[in-house]
Amino acid sequence: MIFAEVIVDISVKSLDRPFQYRVPEELQEEAVIGALVVIPFGKGNRQMKGYIIGLSEIPKYDVSKTKSILRIEKQGVAAESHLLSLAYWIKENYGATMNDAIKTVMPVRREVKERVVRRIFPEVPAEELLRWREEFDRKHNSARVRLLDGLLHSEEAFRQGIAYDYAVKELKVSSTVIRGLEERKLIAVSAKQFYRNPVVDLAKTEKRKRLNPEQQFIVDSFCRDIEAGVCKNYLIHGVTGSGKTEVYIELIEKILARGKQAIVLIPEIALTFQTVSRFYARFGNKVSLMHSKLSQGERFDQFTRAKRGEIQIMIGPRSVLFTPFSELGLIIMDEEHEPGYQSDHPPKYHAREVAVQRGKMLHASVVFGSATPSLEAYYRCETGQYQLFRLDKRAGCALPPKVQIVDLREELRAKNFSVFSRALQERMTECLQKQEQIMLFINRRGYAGFVSCRQCGEVIRCDSCSVSMKPHEYQGRIHLLKCHYCGAQKPMPSVCPSCGSKYIGTFGLGTQQVEDMVKKRFPAARVLRMDADTTSGKEGHDKILKKFAGHQADILVGTQMIVKGHDFENVTLVGVLAADLSLNAGSYRAAERTFQLLAQAAGRAGRGRKQGHVIFQTYQPGHYSICCAAKEDYVSFYRQELAVRQLLHYPPLSNILEVLACSENREEVLRLSGDLKKELQKFQDIIILGPVDAPIAKLKGLYRRTLFVKAAEYSLLCRSKDCLEAFMRTHEHYKNCRLTFDFNR
Ligand code: ADP
Ligand code: ZN
Ligand code: ZN
C-alpha cells in the first residue's frame, strides 16, 4: 500500500503540516511528488485541493482511519506543483522542515493589509525636469524647486520616486503644489512602489552590439542545443568586461522568441542601476526586478505578475530563482562564485544546485557566468556536467593592469613598520601628483583572527585540516589556538616554530585604522572610507561611491564592498594591504576566496584609458592563490587548489556537512553533540570531526556545538542528516535542542 503526504492548497493558507492519505491502486502511476490532488478534508470531508509532497509505504496512523485521495487533477502540472516538488527536494538535500522549504519557494500571501505608501515619481526625463527646475527657480517658486530637487537628488530618487510623506514633512511641499505639478504632468503620484522602467531615458544610448566571434560561438552553440531539444548547464568563464552580460541578453532573446521565460540571478551587491538598465533597455517592460528592499507583499505581487504572464524576465538575487513562470526556459546565474548564493538560514540551500535541479525539472537551460568560477563549477565542466565556454578578451579597449606582489617580510627587514610598503607609498605619491585616484582594499571577508610570524610569514595551522587555527583569549592573553573544524588545540607559541623569531602574534587590520594612517602619511589627500559602519544609512553606500566617482576624494579605503561592479575611470592604483587576511580566514575555502577577491580587486584598476597598477601586499608572496591572481591565471590556480582539496577530502571532490546543535543549556548541548557523534559512527565511509564549540560558542542565549562530517558521496551525507533528524524525533528529552545542517559551505 502507498501513502502520500499531502499539503493542502496554499491559497487556503493552512500549510502548517502535511496530512497522510492513501493512494488508491488506480492512481498510483500518476501520484507523483508535486501532483495536484483532490482530497476529503476535515470532519465534513470537504473536497479540497492539495499537493503531494512525499510518498511512502509506511502509514503514520491507523490505516483503517486513513482517508484516500479522491482524484488527481489533470490540468497540466501547475507552476506551484513544480515549486512544491522543488521544496521537497530542498528539504531532502539541505535539511529543513517542509514548512521552511515551502516558505522559501513561495512567498506567503500576507494576511494583514499593508499600509499604502504613496510615492511621487517624475514623469519626464531628467533633462526636462532640470529645465523646469530652472524655470521655477527664476520665478521664485521655491516649493516646486525643493520638490524637483528631491527627485533629482540621486539616481535612486529619480528611479524609485520619493515618499509623499517625505515631500510634505521634510521638503515642506504642500499637497496643492504637488497636485499642481501632477496636473502639468511633470510628476505622478502613485500608491504603489515599483521600479520605473528607465527605458525612456536609455533607449537612445543602448544600441545593439555586434557580438565578437567568441560571443557568437556561445550563442550559436546554445541555439543548436535548444533546437535539438537539449537542455544543458553551461559555464561562461570570462574576465570582467569580456562581454558576458551581452551574451546573456542575446540568449534571453532567443528564449523569449520561443515563448519561454527567463530568470537572471545577480548578487545583491552587483545589482546596480548600470547592470539592470541594460536589460530594461533591451526588453522594456517584459522585465521585472526584485531586491531585498521589497516587502513580503511586494514580492508576492511580483510573483503574481510572473505567474499571470505579465512579465517574461525576472532579475534579482537568490530568491528570484523561485519565480513561478509557467514556461521557464532559461536560468542565468551571474557571478556564480559569490557566497551570497548560499542561504544562511534554513534551508541552507545553494542557488547553484537548486538552479540545476529546477532546470532539470522544467527542462530549462542553466547558464553560469564568472570571471573566477567556484571550484565546484569548474570541476563539473571537467566531469562533463556543465559545458564550458571561455571569453578571454576584454570586449572594450581597457589594458590589463600591471600587478606587483610586495613581500611584507622584506619591509620588516628594512625596518619599515608601516602598513604601506615602500613600493605602495611611491606609487601612491605618484598617483596623487597626477591627480589620479587610489583604492585601498582590506579583504576581511570571513576573517576570524589567526597567529602568524611577521619575520617569515609562517601561520599556525591545524595539522590535519590545514586551516589556520583561531586564537582563544583568556584574561586578555592568548593562551590557546584551536581548529574550527576538528577542535585540535595547540598552546600559543612564544617564538615562531619555523624561524624562532619573537615577532609572532595575532594579525589584524581595520578600515578605520587604515584611514587614520593614510591621513597621517598623506595629509593633503582627501580620503573616503567605506565599510559596514559608514554605509549603515539607506543611501550611504551610493553616496560614498558617487562622491568618489565625482572625484571629491583621492583615496577610497574599504572592505570587499568596494571591489564590486563599479567602474571608476580615474582609478589607476589599487592596493590590497594584506592579502593574508582572507588567506588565513580559517576555512577550507580561504585560498579560493583570496584568489577571487584579488582578481576582482585587480580588475578595478585602469578601467579607463590609463594604465592601471595593482599592488598585493602579503607575508606569503609565494602562495599560489596570490601568484595566480597576479597573473590572471585561473586554470593554474584551479589545478593547485583542486589537489589540496583532494588530499584533505574537501569539496568539490568530497562533501562536507556541518551539523550545528543548539540549546539553552550547556550541559545538554554537550551531551547531545556526543550522542550525535555516536549515531554517526554507525555509518561507514564517512569522516567525523568534532564535536567542538562553534566559532561563536554562544549566540542569543543558545550554546552552540558543531560536528563536521565528510563523505565522498553527497547522498551519504543526506543519509547522515536523516539519521540525526530521526534521532531527534525519537529522543523526547532533547526536545528543547535544535539542529541545523549546512552542506558544503
Ligand atoms: P561582463 O558581463 O563580462 O563584465 P559586459 O557584457 O558588461 O561584460 O561587457 C563589457 C563592456 O564591453 C560593456 O561596456 C559592453 O557594452 C561592451 N561590449 C560587450 N560586448 C561587446 C561587443 N561585442 N562589441 C562592443 N562592445 C561590447
Ligand atoms: Zn617565523
Ligand atoms: Zn583540524
mmCIF file of N, CA and C in Angstrom, residues 1-5 20-25 27-29 31 52 54-59 66-69:
data_model
loop_
_atom_site.group_PDB
_atom_site.id
_atom_site.type_symbol
_atom_site.label_atom_id
_atom_site.label_comp_id
_atom_site.label_asym_id
_atom_site.label_seq_id
_atom_site.Cartn_x
_atom_site.Cartn_y
_atom_site.Cartn_z
ATOM 1 N N MET A 1 0.832 -1.190 0.000
ATOM 2 C CA MET A 1 0.000 0.000 0.000
ATOM 3 C C MET A 1 0.879 1.256 0.000
ATOM 4 N N ILE A 2 0.443 2.284 -0.751
ATOM 5 C CA ILE A 2 1.248 3.507 -0.818
ATOM 6 C C ILE A 2 0.498 4.666 -0.175
ATOM 7 N N PHE A 3 1.254 5.459 0.568
ATOM 8 C CA PHE A 3 0.666 6.621 1.238
ATOM 9 C C PHE A 3 1.317 7.894 0.724
ATOM 10 N N ALA A 4 0.500 8.923 0.651
ATOM 11 C CA ALA A 4 1.029 10.201 0.157
ATOM 12 C C ALA A 4 0.928 11.250 1.251
ATOM 13 N N GLU A 5 1.977 12.048 1.334
ATOM 14 C CA GLU A 5 1.940 13.208 2.218
ATOM 15 C C GLU A 5 1.367 14.349 1.393
ATOM 16 N N GLN A 20 -1.499 12.693 5.846
ATOM 17 C CA GLN A 20 -1.275 11.462 5.092
ATOM 18 C C GLN A 20 -2.575 10.926 4.500
ATOM 19 N N TYR A 21 -2.507 10.537 3.237
ATOM 20 C CA TYR A 21 -3.641 9.943 2.546
ATOM 21 C C TYR A 21 -3.216 8.661 1.874
ATOM 22 N N ARG A 22 -4.198 7.790 1.693
ATOM 23 C CA ARG A 22 -3.906 6.557 0.992
ATOM 24 C C ARG A 22 -4.009 6.818 -0.514
ATOM 25 N N VAL A 23 -3.129 6.216 -1.299
ATOM 26 C CA VAL A 23 -3.206 6.370 -2.752
ATOM 27 C C VAL A 23 -3.917 5.140 -3.312
ATOM 28 N N PRO A 24 -5.106 5.310 -3.886
ATOM 29 C CA PRO A 24 -5.805 4.152 -4.439
ATOM 30 C C PRO A 24 -5.003 3.532 -5.581
ATOM 31 N N GLU A 25 -5.171 2.231 -5.705
ATOM 32 C CA GLU A 25 -4.435 1.445 -6.702
ATOM 33 C C GLU A 25 -4.394 2.127 -8.069
ATOM 34 N N LEU A 27 -4.637 5.055 -9.017
ATOM 35 C CA LEU A 27 -3.991 6.374 -9.151
ATOM 36 C C LEU A 27 -2.485 6.318 -8.935
ATOM 37 N N GLN A 28 -1.997 5.129 -8.609
ATOM 38 C CA GLN A 28 -0.608 5.053 -8.165
ATOM 39 C C GLN A 28 0.395 5.528 -9.206
ATOM 40 N N GLU A 29 0.069 5.334 -10.473
ATOM 41 C CA GLU A 29 1.003 5.742 -11.504
ATOM 42 C C GLU A 29 1.133 7.264 -11.596
ATOM 43 N N ALA A 31 0.357 9.392 -9.220
ATOM 44 C CA ALA A 31 0.601 10.042 -7.938
ATOM 45 C C ALA A 31 2.084 10.308 -7.732
ATOM 46 N N ILE A 52 0.900 16.622 -3.512
ATOM 47 C CA ILE A 52 1.671 15.523 -2.930
ATOM 48 C C ILE A 52 3.113 15.989 -2.747
ATOM 49 N N GLY A 54 5.275 13.986 -0.687
ATOM 50 C CA GLY A 54 6.094 12.843 -0.315
ATOM 51 C C GLY A 54 5.285 11.561 -0.479
ATOM 52 N N LEU A 55 5.985 10.461 -0.715
ATOM 53 C CA LEU A 55 5.322 9.165 -0.862
ATOM 54 C C LEU A 55 6.050 8.165 0.004
ATOM 55 N N SER A 56 5.308 7.257 0.615
ATOM 56 C CA SER A 56 6.000 6.208 1.376
ATOM 57 C C SER A 56 5.095 4.993 1.526
ATOM 58 N N GLU A 57 5.684 3.929 2.018
ATOM 59 C CA GLU A 57 4.876 2.721 2.201
ATOM 60 C C GLU A 57 4.518 2.527 3.651
ATOM 61 N N ILE A 58 4.976 3.475 4.459
ATOM 62 C CA ILE A 58 4.753 3.320 5.896
ATOM 63 C C ILE A 58 3.623 4.242 6.356
ATOM 64 N N PRO A 59 2.577 3.661 6.905
ATOM 65 C CA PRO A 59 1.483 4.509 7.399
ATOM 66 C C PRO A 59 1.884 5.178 8.715
ATOM 67 N N THR A 66 -7.254 6.035 7.747
ATOM 68 C CA THR A 66 -6.625 6.928 6.775
ATOM 69 C C THR A 66 -7.519 7.076 5.549
ATOM 70 N N LYS A 67 -7.783 8.319 5.189
ATOM 71 C CA LYS A 67 -8.640 8.562 4.021
ATOM 72 C C LYS A 67 -7.853 8.401 2.727
ATOM 73 N N SER A 68 -8.599 8.278 1.640
ATOM 74 C CA SER A 68 -7.944 8.105 0.337
ATOM 75 C C SER A 68 -8.027 9.368 -0.506
ATOM 76 N N ILE A 69 -7.054 9.520 -1.362
ATOM 77 C CA ILE A 69 -7.097 10.601 -2.361
ATOM 78 C C ILE A 69 -8.271 10.309 -3.284
#
